[in-house]
Short mmCIF file of C-alpha atoms in Angstrom, two decimals:
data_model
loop_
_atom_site.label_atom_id
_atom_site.label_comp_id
_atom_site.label_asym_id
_atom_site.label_seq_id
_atom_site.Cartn_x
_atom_site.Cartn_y
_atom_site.Cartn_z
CA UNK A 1 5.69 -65.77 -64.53
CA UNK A 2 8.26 -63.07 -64.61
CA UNK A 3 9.21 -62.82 -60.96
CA UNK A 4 12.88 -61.96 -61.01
CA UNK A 5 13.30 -64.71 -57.92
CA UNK A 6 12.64 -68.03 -60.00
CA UNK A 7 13.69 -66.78 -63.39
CA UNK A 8 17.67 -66.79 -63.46
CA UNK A 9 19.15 -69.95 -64.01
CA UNK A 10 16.15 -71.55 -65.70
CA UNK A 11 15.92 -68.65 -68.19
CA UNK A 12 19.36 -68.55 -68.77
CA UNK A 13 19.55 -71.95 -69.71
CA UNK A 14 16.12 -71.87 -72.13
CA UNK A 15 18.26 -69.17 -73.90
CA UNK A 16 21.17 -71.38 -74.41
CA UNK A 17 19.02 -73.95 -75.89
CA UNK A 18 16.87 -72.27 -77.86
CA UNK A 19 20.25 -70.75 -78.92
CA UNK A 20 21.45 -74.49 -79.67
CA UNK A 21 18.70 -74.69 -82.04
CA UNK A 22 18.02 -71.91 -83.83
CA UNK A 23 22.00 -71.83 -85.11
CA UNK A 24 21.01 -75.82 -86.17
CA UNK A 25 17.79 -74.87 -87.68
CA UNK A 26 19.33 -72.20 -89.65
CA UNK A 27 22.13 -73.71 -91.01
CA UNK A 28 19.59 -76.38 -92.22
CA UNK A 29 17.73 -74.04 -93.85
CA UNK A 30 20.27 -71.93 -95.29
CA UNK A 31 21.58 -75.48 -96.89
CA UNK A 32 18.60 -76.15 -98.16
CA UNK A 33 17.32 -72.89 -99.92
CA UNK A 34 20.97 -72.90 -101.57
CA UNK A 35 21.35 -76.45 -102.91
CA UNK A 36 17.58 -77.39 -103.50
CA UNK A 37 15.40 -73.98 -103.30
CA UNK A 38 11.42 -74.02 -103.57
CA UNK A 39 11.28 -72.95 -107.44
CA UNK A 40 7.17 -72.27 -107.24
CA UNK A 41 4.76 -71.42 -104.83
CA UNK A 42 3.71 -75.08 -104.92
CA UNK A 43 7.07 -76.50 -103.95
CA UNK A 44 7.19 -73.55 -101.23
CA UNK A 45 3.73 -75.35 -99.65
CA UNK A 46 4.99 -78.86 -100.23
CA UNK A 47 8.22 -78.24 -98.68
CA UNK A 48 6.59 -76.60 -95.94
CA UNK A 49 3.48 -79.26 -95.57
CA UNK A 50 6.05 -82.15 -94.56
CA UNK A 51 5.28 -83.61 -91.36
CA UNK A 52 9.00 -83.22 -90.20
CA UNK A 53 9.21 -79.43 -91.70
CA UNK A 54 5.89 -78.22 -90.27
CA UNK A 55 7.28 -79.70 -87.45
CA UNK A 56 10.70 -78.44 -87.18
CA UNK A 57 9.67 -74.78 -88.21
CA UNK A 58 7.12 -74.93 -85.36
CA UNK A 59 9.68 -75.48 -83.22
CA UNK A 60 12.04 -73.04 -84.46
CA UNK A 61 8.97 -70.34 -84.01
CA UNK A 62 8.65 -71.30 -80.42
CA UNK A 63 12.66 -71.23 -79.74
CA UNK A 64 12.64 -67.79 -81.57
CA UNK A 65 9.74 -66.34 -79.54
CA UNK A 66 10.99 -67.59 -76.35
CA UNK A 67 14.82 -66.38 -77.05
CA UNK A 68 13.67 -63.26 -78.12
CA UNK A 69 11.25 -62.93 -74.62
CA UNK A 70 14.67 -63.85 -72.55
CA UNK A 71 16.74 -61.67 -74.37
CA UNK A 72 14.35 -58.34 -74.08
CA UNK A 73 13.13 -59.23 -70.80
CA UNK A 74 16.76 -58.95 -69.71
CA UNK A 75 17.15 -55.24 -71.69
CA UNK A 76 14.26 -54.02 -69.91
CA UNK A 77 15.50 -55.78 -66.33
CA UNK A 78 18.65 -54.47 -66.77
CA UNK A 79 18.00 -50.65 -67.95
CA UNK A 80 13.78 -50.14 -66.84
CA UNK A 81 13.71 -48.81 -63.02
CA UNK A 82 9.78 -47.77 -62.92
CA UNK A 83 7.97 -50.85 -61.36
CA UNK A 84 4.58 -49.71 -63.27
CA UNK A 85 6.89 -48.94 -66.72
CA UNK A 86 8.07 -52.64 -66.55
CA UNK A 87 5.15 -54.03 -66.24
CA UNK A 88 3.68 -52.31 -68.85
CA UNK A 89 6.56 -53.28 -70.78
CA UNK A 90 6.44 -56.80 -70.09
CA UNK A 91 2.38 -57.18 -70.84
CA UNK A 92 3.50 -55.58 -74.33
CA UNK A 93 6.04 -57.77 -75.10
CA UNK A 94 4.26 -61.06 -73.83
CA UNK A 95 1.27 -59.60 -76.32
CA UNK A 96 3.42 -58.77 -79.33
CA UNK A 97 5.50 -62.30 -79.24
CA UNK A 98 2.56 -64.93 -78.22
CA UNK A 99 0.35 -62.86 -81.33
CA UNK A 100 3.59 -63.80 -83.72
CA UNK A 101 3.46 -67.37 -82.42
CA UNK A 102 -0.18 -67.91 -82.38
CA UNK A 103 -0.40 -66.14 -85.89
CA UNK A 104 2.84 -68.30 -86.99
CA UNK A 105 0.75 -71.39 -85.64
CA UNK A 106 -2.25 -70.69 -87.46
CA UNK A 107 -0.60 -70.69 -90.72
CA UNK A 108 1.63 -73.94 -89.97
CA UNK A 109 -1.33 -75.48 -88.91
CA UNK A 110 -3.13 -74.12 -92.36
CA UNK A 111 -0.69 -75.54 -94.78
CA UNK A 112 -0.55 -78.89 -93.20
CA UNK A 113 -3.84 -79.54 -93.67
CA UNK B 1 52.94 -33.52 -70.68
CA UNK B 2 48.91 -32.38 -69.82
CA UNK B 3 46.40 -33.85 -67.77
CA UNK B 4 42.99 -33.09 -67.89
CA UNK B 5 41.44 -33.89 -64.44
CA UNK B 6 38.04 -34.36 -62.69
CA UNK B 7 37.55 -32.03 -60.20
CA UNK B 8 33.99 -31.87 -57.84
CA UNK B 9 34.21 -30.35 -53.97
CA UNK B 10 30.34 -30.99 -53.16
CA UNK B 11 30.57 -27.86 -50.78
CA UNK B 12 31.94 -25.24 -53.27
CA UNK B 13 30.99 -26.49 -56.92
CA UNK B 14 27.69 -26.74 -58.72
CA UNK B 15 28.96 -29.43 -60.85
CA UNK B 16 32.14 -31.63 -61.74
CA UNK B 17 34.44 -30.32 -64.33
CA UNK B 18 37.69 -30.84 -66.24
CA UNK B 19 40.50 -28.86 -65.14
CA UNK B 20 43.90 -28.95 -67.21
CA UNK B 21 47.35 -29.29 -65.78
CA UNK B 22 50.70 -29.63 -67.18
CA UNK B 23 54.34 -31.02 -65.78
CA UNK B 24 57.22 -30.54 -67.04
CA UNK B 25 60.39 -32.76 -66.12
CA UNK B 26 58.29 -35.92 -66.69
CA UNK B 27 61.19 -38.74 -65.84
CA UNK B 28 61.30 -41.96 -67.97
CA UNK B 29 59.50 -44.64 -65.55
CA UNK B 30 57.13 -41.91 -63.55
CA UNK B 31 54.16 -43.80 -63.00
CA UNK B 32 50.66 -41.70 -63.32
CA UNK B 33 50.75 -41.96 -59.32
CA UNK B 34 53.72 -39.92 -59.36
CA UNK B 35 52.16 -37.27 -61.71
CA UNK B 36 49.10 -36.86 -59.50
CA UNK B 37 51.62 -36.31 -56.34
CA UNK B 38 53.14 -33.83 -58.44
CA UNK B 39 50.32 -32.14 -59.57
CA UNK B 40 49.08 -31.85 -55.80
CA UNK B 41 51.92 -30.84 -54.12
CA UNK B 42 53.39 -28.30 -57.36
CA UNK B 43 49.88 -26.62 -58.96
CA UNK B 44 46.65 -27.47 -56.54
CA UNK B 45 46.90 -28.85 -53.19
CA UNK B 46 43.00 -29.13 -52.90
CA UNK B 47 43.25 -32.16 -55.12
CA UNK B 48 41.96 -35.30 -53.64
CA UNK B 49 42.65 -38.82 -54.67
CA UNK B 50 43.48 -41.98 -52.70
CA UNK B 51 46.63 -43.82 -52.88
CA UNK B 52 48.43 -46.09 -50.56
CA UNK B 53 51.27 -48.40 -51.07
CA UNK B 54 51.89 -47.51 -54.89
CA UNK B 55 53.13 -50.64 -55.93
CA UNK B 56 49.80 -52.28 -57.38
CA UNK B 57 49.55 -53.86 -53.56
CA UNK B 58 46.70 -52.39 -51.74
CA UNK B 59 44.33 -51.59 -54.36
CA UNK B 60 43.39 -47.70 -53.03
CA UNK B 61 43.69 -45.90 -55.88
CA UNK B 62 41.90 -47.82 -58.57
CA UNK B 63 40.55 -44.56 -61.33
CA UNK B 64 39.31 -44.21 -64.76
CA UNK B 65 42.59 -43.31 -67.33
CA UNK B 66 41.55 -42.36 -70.59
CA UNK B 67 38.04 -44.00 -70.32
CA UNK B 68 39.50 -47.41 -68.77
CA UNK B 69 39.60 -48.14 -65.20
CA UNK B 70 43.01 -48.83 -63.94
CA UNK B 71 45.92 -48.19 -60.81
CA UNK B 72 47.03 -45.38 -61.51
CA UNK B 73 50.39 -46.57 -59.09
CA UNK B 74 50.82 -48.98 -62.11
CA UNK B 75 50.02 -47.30 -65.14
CA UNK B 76 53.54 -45.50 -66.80
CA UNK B 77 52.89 -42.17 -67.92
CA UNK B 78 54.81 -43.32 -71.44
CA UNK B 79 51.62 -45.39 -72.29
CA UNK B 80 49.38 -42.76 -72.10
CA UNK B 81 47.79 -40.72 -74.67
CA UNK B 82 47.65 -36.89 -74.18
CA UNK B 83 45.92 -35.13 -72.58
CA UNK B 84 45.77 -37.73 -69.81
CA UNK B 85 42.13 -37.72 -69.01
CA UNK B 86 41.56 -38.85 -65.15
CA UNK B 87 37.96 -39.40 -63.72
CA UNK B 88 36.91 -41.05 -60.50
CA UNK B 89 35.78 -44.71 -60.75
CA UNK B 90 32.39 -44.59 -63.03
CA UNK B 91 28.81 -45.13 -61.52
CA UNK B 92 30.08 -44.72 -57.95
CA UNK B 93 28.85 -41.38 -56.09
CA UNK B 94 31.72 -39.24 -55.82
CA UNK B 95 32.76 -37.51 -52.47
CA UNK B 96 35.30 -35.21 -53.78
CA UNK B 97 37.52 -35.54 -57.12
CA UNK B 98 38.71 -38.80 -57.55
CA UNK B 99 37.24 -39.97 -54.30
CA UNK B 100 34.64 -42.32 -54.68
CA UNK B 101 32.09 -43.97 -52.32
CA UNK B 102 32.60 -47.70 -52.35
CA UNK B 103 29.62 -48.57 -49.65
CA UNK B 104 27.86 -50.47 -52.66
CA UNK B 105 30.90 -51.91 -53.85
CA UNK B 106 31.65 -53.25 -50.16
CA UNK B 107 28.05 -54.38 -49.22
CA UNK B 108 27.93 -56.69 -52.41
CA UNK B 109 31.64 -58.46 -51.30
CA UNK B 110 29.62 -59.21 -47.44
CA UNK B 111 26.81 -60.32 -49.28
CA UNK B 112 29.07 -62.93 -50.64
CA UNK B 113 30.14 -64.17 -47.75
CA UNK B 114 34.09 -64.29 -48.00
CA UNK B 115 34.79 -66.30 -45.49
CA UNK B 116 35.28 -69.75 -45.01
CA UNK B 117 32.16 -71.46 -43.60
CA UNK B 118 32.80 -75.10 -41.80
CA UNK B 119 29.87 -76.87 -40.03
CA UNK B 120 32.66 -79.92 -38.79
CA UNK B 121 33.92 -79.38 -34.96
CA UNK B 122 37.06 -77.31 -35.25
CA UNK B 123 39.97 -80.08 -35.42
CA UNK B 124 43.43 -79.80 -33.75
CA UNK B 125 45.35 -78.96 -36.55
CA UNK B 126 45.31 -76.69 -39.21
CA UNK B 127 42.69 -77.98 -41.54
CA UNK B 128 44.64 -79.46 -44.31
CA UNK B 129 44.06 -78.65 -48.65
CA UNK B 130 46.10 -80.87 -50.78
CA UNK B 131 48.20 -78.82 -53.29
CA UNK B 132 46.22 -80.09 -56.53
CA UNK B 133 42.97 -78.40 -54.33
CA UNK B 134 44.74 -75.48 -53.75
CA UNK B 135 45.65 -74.94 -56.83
CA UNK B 136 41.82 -74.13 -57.92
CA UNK B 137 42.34 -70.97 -56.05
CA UNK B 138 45.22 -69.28 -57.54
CA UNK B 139 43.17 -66.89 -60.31
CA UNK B 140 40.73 -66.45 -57.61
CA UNK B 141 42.74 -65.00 -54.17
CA UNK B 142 45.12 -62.61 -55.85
CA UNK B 143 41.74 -60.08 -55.61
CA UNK B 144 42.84 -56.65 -53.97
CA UNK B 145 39.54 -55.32 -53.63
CA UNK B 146 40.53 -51.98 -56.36
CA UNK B 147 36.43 -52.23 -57.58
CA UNK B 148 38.13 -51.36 -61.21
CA UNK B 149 36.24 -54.41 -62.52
CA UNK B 150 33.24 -53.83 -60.74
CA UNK B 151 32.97 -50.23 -61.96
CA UNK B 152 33.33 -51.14 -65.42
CA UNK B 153 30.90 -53.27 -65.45
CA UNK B 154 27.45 -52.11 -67.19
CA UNK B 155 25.24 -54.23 -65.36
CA UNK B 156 26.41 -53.00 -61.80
CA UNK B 157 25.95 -49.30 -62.83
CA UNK B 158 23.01 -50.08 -63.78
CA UNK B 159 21.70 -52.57 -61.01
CA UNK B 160 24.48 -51.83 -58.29
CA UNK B 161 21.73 -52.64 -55.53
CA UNK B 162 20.61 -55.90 -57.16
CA UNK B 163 24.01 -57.31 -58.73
CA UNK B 164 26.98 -58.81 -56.86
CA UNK B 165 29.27 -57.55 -59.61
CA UNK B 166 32.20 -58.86 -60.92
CA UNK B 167 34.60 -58.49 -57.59
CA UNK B 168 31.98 -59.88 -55.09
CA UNK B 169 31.53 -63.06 -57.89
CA UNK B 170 35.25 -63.86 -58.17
CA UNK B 171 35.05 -64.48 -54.67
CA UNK B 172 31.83 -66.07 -54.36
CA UNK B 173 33.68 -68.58 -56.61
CA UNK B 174 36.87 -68.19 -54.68
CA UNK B 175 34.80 -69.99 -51.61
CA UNK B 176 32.43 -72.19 -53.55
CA UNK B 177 35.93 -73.14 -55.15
CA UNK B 178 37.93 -74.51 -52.06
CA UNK B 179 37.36 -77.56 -50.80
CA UNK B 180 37.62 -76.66 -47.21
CA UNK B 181 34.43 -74.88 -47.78
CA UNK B 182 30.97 -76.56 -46.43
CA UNK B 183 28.61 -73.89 -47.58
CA UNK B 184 28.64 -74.98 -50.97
CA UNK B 185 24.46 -75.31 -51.13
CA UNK B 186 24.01 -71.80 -49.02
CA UNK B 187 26.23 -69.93 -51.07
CA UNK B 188 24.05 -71.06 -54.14
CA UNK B 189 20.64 -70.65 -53.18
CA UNK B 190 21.71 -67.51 -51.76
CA UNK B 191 22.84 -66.14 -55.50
CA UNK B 192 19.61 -67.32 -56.91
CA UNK B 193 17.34 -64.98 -59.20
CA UNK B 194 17.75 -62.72 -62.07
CA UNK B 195 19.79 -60.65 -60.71
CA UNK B 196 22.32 -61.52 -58.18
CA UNK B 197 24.62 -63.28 -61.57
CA UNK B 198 22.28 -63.19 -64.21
CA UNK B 199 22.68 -59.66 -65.00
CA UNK B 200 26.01 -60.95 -66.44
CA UNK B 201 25.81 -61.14 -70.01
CA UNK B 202 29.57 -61.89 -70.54
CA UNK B 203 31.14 -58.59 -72.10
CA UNK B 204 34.01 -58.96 -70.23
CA UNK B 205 34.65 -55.59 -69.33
CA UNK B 206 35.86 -57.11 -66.10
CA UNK B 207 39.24 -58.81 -67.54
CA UNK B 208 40.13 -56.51 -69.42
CA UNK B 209 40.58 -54.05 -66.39
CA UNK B 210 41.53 -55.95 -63.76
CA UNK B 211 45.14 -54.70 -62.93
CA UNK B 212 46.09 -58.32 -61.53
CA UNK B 213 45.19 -60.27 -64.64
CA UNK B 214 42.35 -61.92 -62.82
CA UNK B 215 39.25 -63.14 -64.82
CA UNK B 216 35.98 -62.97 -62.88
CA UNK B 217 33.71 -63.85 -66.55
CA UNK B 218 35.18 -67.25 -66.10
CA UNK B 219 34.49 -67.32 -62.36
CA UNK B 220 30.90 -66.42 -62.89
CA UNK B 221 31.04 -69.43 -65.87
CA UNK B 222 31.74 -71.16 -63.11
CA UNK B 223 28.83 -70.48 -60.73
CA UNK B 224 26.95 -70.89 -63.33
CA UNK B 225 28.05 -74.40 -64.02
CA UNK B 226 27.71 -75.55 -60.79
CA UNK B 227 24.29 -74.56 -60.27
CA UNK B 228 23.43 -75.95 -63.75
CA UNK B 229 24.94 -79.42 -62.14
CA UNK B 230 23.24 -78.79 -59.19
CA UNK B 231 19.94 -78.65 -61.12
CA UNK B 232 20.04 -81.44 -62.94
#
């Protein structure tokens, strides 16, 4: 849950790792579409279909979604005073980032098949 | 040389403002201290600042010098660019001119607890540190209390309620830090949350300010660390 009184050390951490990951994830990536990139739509699907990619991307997805959460939950800690306002703000932002992972899912999920 | 200067009396004005003043006769050395002294006893006695031992000592008259927070005691007039823009201390409320009220700075330094705390039977002696153990304090001690970190910190105008702030941290580490100290596991579970450090997020306003030099980012690091250790 968001309750400021567990979240501070745990959260901080999860965005360190995610961190960790996302820089790896990217640079893997970035080597990738530059020495070998998808030249089709095919290639783009089999590329993406590999156990180990699906897997990988899923990950990044979730390390994205959850960075992103830690990062804007601590804008709208740090600068939002209105109790109700934060709330609000939270539900939205919980809404908005599980949709992209759930919609991100569906589609992993859809190609490895 | 001109100075442009904050000026607020609560009982007479509706709202701060900037008023000008010039000196002539600026000497090579004067210190912006010296200025200010000049200002109040040649143009406008009603001008209120705070100042004590003037040699970067006491810490009293920490302000904000061209948009950075320094001693003004310290700060040679020959480094400044003109007009010499002085404003109290930001996101404190401000009693008169230049005069700040610190009650929010203070109440986060006692929340910190800077104090040794022993639970062993008081012994005879003094109780002994061996130099390489005191030597994890120097960084940390040299703290005069000015609040110029604290003030420029973003996160403690914003949360100056919820976060300990830069000052109160450096010697929250100061304690956890010495190894006379038994109150290791209090002090940490006291600065648990998302607020009490976490509203850090390491812009280091802090060091660059702080007239002694100190660095209360890597003090924070620090608390950090240990409770990371102490987690897993």
């Amino acid at each position: 849950m968001t309750s400021a009184a567990s979240l501070g050390l745990k959260a901080w951490l999860v965005q360190r790792l995610t961190a960790v990951y996302l820089a790896v994830f990217v640079l893997f990536a970035a080597i990738k579409f530059i020495w070998l990139p998808p030249q089709d739509y095919s290639q783009w699907i089999a590329w993406v279909a590999h156990p180990f990619i699906n897997a990988a991307l899923a990950l990044f997805i979730l390390s994205l979604l959850l960075h992103a959460w830690i990062g804007l939950r601590d804008v709208i800690m740090d600068y939002v005073k209105s109790a109700a306002v934060r709330a609000g703000l939270f539900a939205m932002l919980i809404l908005l980032l599980s949709g992209c992972g759930l919609w991100s899912l569906r589609l992993l999920l859809k190609v490895a098949a | 040389m001109k100075f442009l200067i904050y000026r607020y009396n609560p009982e007479k004005d509706q709202a701060p403002y900037m008023q000008e003043f010039t000196l002539d006769n600026i000497e090579p050395g004067m210190m912006l201290l010296d200025a200010l002294l000049r200002i109040k006893a040649d143009k406008d006695e009603t001008l209120s600042f705070r100042h004590s031992c003037g040699e970067g000592v006491c810490g009293s008259d920490g302000i904000n010098i061209n948009g950075s927070n320094g001693l003004s005691c310290i700060t040679p007039l020959s480094q400044l660019k003109q007009p010499v823009e002085v404003r109290p201390l930001p996101g404190l409320p401000v009693i008169r001119d230049l005069v700040v009220d610190m009650s929010q700075f203070y109440q986060q330094y006692r929340a910190v607890k800077p104090y040794l705390i022993v639970h062993d039977p008081e012994p005879e002696i003094e109780r002994l540190q061996s130099p390489h153990d005191r030597d994890k304090l120097d960084g940390l001690y040299e703290c005069i209390m000015c609040a110029c970190c604290s003030t420029a910190c973003p996160s403690f105008w914003w949360n100056p309620d919820k976060f300990r702030g830069p000052a109160a941290l450096l010697q929250s580490w100061r304690f956890l830090a010495d190894s006379r100290d038994q109150a290791t596991a209090q002090r940490l579970e006291e600065l648990e949350g998302a607020y009490k450090v976490f509203r850090c997020h390491t812009i280091m306003n802090c060091v660059n300010v702080c007239p002694k030099g100190l660095n209360p980012t890597k003090a924070i690091g620090n608390i950090k660390k240990l409770m990371l250790k102490r987690l897993i």
